[in-house]
PDB file of C-alpha atoms in Angstrom:
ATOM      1  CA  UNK P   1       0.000   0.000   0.000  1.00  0.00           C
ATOM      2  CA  UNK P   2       1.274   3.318  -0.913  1.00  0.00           C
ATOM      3  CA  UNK P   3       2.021   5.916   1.504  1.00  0.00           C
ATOM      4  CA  UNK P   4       0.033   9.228   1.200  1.00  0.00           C
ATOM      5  CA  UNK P   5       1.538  12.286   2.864  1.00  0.00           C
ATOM      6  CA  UNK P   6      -0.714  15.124   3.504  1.00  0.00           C
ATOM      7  CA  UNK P   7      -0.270  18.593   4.905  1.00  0.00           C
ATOM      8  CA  UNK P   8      -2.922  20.505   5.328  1.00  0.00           C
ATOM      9  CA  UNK P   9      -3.429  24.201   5.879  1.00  0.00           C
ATOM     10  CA  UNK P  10      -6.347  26.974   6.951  1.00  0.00           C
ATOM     11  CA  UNK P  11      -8.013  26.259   3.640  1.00  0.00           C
ATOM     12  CA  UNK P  12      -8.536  23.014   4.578  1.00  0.00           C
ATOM     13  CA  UNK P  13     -11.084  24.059   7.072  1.00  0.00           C
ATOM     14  CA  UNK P  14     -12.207  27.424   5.597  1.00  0.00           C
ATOM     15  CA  UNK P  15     -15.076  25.785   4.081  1.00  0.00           C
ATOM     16  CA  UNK P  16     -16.741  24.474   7.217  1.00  0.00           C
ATOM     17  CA  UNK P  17     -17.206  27.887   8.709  1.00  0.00           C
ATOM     18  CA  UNK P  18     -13.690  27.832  11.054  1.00  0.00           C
ATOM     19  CA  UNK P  19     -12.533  30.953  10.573  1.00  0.00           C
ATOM     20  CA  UNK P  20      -8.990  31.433   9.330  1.00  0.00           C
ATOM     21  CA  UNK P  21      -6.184  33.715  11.012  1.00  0.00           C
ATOM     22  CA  UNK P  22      -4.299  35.034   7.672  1.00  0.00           C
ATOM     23  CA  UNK P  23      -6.664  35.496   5.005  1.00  0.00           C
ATOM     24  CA  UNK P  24      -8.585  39.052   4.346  1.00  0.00           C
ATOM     25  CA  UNK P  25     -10.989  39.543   7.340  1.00  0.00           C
ATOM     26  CA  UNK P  26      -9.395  36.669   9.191  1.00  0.00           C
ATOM     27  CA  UNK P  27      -8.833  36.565  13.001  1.00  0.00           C
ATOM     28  CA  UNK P  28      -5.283  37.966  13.354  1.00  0.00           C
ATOM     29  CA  UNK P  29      -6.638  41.428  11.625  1.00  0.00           C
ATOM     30  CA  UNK P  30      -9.271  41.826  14.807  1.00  0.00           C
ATOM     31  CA  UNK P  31      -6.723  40.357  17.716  1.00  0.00           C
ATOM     32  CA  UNK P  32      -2.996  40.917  17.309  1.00  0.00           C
ATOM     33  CA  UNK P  33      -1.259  38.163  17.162  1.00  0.00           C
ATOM     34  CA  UNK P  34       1.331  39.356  20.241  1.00  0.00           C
ATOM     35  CA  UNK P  35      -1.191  39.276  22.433  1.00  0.00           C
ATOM     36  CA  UNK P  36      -3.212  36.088  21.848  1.00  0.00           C
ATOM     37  CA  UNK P  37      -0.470  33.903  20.447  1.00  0.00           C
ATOM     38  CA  UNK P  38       2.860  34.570  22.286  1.00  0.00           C
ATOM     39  CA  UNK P  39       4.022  33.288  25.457  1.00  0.00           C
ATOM     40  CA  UNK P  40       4.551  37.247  25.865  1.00  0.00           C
ATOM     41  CA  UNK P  41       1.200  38.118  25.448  1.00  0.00           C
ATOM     42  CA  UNK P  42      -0.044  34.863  27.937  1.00  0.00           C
ATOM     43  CA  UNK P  43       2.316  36.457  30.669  1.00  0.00           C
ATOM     44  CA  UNK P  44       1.219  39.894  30.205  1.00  0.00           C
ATOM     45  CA  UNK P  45      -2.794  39.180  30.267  1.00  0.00           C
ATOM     46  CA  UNK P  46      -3.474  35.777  30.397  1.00  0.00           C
ATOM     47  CA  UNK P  47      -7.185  36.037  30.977  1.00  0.00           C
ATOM     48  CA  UNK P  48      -7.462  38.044  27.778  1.00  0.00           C
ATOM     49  CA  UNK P  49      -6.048  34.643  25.927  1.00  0.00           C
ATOM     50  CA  UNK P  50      -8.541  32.714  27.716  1.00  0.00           C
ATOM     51  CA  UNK P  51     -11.296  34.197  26.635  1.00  0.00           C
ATOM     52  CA  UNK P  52     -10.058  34.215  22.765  1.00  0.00           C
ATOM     53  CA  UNK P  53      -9.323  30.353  22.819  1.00  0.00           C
ATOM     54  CA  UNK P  54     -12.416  29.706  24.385  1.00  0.00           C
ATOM     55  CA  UNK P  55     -14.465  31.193  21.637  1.00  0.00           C
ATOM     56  CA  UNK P  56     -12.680  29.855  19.268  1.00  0.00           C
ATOM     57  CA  UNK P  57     -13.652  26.589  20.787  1.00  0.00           C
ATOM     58  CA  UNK P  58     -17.393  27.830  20.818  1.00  0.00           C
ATOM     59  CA  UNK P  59     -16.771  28.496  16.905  1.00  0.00           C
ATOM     60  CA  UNK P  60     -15.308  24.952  16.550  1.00  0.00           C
ATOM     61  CA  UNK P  61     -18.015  22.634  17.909  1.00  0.00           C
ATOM     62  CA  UNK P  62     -20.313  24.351  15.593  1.00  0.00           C
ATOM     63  CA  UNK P  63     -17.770  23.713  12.554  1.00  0.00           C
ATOM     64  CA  UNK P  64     -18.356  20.524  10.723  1.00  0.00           C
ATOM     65  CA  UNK P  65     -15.979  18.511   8.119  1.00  0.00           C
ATOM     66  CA  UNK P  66     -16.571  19.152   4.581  1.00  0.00           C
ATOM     67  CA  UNK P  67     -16.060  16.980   1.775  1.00  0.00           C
ATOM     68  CA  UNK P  68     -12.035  17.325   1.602  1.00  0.00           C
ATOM     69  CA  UNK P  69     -11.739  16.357   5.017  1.00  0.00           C
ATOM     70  CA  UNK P  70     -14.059  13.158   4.281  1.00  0.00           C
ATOM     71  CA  UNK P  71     -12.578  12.095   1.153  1.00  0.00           C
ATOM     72  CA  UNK P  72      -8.924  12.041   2.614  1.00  0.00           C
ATOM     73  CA  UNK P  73      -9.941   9.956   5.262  1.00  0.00           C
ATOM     74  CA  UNK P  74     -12.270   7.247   2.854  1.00  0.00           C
ATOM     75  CA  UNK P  75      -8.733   7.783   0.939  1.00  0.00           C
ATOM     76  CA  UNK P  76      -7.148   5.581   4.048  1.00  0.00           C
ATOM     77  CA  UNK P  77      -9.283   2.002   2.101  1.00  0.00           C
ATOM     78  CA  UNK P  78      -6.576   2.385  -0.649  1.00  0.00           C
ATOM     79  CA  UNK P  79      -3.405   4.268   0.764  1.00  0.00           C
ATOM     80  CA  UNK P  80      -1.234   4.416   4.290  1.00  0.00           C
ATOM     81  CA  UNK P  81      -2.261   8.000   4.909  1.00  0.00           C
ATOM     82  CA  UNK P  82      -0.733  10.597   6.919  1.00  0.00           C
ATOM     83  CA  UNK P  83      -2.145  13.717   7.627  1.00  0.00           C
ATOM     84  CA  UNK P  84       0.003  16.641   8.932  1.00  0.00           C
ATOM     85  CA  UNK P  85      -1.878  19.343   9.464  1.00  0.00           C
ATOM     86  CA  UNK P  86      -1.243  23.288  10.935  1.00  0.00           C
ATOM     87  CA  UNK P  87      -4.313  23.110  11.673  1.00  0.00           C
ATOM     88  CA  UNK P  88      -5.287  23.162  15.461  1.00  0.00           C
ATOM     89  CA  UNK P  89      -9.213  22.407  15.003  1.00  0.00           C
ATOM     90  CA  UNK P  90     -10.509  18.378  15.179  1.00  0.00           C
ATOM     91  CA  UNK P  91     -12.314  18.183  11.897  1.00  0.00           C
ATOM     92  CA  UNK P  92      -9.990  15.619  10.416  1.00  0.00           C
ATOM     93  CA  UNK P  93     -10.593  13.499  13.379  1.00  0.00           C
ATOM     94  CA  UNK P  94     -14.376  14.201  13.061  1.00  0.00           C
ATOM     95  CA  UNK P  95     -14.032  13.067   9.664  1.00  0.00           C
ATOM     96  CA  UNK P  96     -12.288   9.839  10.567  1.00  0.00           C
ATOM     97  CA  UNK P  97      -8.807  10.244   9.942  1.00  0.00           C
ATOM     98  CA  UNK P  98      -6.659   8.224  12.183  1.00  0.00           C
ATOM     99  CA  UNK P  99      -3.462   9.606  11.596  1.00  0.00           C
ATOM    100  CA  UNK P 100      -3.401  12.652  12.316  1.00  0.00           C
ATOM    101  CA  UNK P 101      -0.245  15.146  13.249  1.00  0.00           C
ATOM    102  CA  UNK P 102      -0.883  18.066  14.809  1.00  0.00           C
ATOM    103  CA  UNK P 103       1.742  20.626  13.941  1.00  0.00           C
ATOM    104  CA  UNK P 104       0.397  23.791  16.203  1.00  0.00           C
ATOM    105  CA  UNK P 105      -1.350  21.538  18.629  1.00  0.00           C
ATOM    106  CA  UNK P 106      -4.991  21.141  19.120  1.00  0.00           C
ATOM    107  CA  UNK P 107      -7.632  23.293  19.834  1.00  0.00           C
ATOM    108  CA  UNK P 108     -10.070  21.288  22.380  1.00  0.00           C
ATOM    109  CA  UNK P 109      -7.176  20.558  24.340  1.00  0.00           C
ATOM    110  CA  UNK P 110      -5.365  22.588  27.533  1.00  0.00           C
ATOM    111  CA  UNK P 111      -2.254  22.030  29.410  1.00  0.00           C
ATOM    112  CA  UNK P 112       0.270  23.202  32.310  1.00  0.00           C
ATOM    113  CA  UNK P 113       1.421  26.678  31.787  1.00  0.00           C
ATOM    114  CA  UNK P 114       4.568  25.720  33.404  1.00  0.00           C
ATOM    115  CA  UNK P 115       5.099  22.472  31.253  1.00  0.00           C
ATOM    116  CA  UNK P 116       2.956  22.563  28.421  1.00  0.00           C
ATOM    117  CA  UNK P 117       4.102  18.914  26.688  1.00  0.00           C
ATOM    118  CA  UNK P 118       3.643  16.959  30.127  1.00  0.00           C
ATOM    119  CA  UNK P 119       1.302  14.645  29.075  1.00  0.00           C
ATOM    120  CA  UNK P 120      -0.011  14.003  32.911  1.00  0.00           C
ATOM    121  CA  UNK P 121      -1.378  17.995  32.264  1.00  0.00           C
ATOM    122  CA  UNK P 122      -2.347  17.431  28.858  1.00  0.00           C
ATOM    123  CA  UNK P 123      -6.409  16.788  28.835  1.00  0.00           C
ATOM    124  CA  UNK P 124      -9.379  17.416  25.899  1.00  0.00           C
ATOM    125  CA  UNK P 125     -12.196  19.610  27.015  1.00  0.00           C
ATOM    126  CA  UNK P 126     -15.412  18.409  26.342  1.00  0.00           C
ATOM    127  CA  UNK P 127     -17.959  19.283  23.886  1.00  0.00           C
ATOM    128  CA  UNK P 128     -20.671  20.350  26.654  1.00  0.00           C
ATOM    129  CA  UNK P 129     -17.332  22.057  28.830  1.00  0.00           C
ATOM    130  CA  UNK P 130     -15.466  24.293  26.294  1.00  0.00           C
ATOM    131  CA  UNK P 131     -14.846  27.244  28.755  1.00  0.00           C
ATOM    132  CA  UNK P 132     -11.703  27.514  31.016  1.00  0.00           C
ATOM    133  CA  UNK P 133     -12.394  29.707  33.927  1.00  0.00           C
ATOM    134  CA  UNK P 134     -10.071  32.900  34.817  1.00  0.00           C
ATOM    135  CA  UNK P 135      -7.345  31.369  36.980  1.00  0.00           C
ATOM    136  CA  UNK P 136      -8.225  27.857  36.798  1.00  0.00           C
ATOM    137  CA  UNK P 137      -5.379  25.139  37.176  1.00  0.00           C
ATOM    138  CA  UNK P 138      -3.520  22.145  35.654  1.00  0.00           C
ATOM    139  CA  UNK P 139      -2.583  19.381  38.141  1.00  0.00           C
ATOM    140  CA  UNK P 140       1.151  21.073  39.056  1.00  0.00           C
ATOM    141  CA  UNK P 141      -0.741  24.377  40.379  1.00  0.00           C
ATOM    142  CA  UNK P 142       0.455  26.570  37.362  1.00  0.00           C
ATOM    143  CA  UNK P 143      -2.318  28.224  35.188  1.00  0.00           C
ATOM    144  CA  UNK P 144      -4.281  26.025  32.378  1.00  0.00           C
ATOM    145  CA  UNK P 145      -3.405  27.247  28.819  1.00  0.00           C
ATOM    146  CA  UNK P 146      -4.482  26.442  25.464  1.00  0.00           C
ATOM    147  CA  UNK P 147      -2.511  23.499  24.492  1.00  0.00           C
ATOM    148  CA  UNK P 148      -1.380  25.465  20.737  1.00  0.00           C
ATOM    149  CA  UNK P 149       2.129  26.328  20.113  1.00  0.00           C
ATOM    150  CA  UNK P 150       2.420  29.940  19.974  1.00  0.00           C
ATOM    151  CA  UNK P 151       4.947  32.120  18.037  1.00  0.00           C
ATOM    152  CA  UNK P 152       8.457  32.053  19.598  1.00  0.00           C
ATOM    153  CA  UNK P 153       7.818  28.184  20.460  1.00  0.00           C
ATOM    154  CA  UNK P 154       9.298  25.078  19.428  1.00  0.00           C
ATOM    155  CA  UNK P 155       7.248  22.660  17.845  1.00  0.00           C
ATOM    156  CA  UNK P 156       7.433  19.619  19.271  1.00  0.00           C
ATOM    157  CA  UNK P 157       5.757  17.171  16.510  1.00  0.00           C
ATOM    158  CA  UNK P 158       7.759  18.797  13.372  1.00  0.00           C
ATOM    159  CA  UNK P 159      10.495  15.370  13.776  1.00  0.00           C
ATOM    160  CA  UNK P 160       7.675  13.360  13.499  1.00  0.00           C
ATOM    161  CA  UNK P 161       5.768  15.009  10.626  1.00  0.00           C
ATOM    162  CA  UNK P 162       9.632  14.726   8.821  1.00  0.00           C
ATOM    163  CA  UNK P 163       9.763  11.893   8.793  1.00  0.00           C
ATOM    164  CA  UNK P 164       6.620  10.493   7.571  1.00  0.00           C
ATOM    165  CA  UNK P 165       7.316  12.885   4.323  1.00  0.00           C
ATOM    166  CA  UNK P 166      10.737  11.719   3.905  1.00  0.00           C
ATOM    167  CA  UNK P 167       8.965   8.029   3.357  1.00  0.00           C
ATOM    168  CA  UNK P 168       5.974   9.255   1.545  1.00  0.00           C
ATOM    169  CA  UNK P 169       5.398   7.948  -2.188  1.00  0.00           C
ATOM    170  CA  UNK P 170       2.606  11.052  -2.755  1.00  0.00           C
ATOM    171  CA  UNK P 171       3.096  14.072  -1.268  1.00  0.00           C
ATOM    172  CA  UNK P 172      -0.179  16.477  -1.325  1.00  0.00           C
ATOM    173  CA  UNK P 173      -0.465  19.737   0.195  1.00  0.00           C
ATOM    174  CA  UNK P 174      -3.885  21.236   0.719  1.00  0.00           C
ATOM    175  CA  UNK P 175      -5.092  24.764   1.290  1.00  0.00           C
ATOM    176  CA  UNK P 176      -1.370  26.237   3.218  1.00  0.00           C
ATOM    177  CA  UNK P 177       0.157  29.605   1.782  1.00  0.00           C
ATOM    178  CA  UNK P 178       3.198  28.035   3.072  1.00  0.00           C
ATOM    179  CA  UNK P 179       4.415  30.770   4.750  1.00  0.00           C
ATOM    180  CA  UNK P 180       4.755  29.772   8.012  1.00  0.00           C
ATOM    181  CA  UNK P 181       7.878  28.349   8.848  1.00  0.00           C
ATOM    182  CA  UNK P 182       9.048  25.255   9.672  1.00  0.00           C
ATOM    183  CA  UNK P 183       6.055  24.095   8.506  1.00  0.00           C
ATOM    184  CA  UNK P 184       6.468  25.080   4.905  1.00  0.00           C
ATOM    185  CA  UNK P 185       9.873  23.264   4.834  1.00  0.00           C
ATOM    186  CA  UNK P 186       8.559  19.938   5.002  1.00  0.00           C
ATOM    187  CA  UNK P 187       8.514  19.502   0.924  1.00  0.00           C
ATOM    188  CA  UNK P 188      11.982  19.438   1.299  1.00  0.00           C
ATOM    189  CA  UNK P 189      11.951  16.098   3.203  1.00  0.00           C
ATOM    190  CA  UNK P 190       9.903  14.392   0.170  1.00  0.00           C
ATOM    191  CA  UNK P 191      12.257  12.333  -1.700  1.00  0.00           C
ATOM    192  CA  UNK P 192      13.066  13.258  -5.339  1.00  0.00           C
ATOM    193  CA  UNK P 193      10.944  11.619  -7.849  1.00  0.00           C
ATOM    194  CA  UNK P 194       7.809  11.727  -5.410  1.00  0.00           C
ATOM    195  CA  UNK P 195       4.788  13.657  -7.344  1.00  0.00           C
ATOM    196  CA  UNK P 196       4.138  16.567  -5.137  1.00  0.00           C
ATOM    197  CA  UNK P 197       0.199  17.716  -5.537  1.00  0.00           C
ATOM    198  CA  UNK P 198      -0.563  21.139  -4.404  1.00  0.00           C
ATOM    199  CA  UNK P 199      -4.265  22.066  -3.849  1.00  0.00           C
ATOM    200  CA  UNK P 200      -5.228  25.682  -3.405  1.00  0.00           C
ATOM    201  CA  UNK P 201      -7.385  28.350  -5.550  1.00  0.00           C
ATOM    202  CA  UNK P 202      -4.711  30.706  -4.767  1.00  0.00           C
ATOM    203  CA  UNK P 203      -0.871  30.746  -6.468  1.00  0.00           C
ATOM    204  CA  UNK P 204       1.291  29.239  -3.901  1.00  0.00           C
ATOM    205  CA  UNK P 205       5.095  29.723  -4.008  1.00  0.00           C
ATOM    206  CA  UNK P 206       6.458  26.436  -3.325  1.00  0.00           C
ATOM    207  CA  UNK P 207       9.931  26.334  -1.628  1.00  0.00           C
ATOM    208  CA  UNK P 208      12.477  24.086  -2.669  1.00  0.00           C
ATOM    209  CA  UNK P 209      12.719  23.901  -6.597  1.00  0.00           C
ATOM    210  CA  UNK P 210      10.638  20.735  -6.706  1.00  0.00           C
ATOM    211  CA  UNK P 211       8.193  20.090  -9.978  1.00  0.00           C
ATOM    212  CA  UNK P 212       4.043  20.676  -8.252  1.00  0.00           C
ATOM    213  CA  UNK P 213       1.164  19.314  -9.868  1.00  0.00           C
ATOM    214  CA  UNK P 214      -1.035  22.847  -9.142  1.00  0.00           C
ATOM    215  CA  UNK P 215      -4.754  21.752  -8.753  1.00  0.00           C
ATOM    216  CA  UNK P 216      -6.196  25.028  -8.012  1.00  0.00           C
ATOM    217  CA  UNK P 217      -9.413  24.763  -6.712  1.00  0.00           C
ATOM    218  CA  UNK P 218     -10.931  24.955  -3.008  1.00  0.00           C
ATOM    219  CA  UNK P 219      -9.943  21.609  -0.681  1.00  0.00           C
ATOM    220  CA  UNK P 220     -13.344  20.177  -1.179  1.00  0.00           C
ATOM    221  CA  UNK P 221     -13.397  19.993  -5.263  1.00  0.00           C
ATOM    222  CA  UNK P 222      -9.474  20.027  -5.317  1.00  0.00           C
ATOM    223  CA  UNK P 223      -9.047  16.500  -2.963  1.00  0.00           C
ATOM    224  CA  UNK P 224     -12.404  14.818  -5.099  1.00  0.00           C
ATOM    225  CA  UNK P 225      -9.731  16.037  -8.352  1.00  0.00           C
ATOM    226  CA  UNK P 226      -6.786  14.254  -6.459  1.00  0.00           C
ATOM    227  CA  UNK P 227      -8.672  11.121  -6.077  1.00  0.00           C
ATOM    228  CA  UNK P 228      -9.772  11.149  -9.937  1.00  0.00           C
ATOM    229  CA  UNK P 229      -6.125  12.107 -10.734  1.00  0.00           C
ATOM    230  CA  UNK P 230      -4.647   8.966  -8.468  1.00  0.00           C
ATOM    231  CA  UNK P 231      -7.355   6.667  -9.941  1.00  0.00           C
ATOM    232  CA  UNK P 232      -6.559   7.230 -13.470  1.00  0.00           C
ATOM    233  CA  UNK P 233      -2.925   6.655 -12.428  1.00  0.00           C
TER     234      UNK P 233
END
């Protein structure tokens, strides 16, 4: 079984009604980024970034999969798929995808302020408890925090996603301006002769020299192409 490599970016989920940070009208244009997505701006008003997290989680649980998401994970009958995503929403999950990396961690979930990557901290809010109180704490006594890697942070699963595209024998990318580095590296890990498949209505400056097969529609009608495309062979 061939190995499918996917990364996926805020496209990806732009058509279920999450709302993305970059684009025109997106959410870094109404909160700047310093203060909602740096450990800066978590130390200087950390109730502040409480409050934005938790309606973005209120946004999220209304936010369903849409086709792309569903078709890459009915894509795991026929291929060993991989999906790295920058994503921090669930909606690939939701869709059934069961492998799943999480490049800027995940959205429903909250963690030690003091040790955010201790799992024993680590825990999923649920559905019907999306809110984390002002001054509410993880298990060491230090405050809970969105469990997302902020600007200025390492990130902790970019080894992993590696090297699942260094072994990939397709590597797509879906809806990413690839912009945001080290993310938009990873093409560089996919071996030379592996078809690279870019998906995206928008021109997309790929790093790295490689040869893209541009499909340049919206995720939803540009994965349903990649399937035709793979079928035909």
């Amino acid at each position: 079984m061939k190995k499918l490599v996917v990364l996926t970016g805020a496209g990806m989920s732009a058509e279920s009604g999450f709302e993305t940070f970059r684009d025109a009208g997106g959410l870094w244009e109404r909160y700047p980024v310093e203060k909602v997505a740096t450990p800066e701006g978590w130390a200087a008003d950390p109730d502040l970034v409480t409050d934005f997290y938790n309606g973005l989680r209120r946004q999220l649980v209304k936010a369903e999969p849409n086709d792309g998401h569903r078709l890459l994970a009915a894509m795991e009958a026929d291929y060993d798929v991989c999906i790295v995503t920058q994503n921090v929403d669930d909606l690939h999950e939701r869709a059934g995808s069961s492998n799943v990396i999480h490049l800027h961690g995940e959205l429903m979930k909250v963690c030690s302020s003091r040790d955010p990557d201790h799992l024993k901290f680590i825990k999923t809010l649920p559905p019907d408890h999306l809110d984390v109180a002002h001054g509410e704490r993880a298990g060491d006594g230090s405050l809970l925090r969105p469990w997302i890697v902020w600007f200025g942070e390492a990130v902790p699963n970019l080894e992993a996603a590696a090297r699942e595209v260094e072994q990939a024998d397709i590597f797509v990318i879906v809806g990413t301006s690839l912009n945001v580095y080290p993310a938009a590296g990873l093409v560089r890990y996919a071996r030379p002769g592996v078809p690279v498949y870019l998906i995206d209505p928008k021109e997309v400056h790929v790093p790295g020299g490689r040869t893209v097969n541009v499909i340049k529609e919206v995720a939803s009608k540009g994965v349903a192409t990649l399937c035709r495309l793979l079928a035909e062979g």
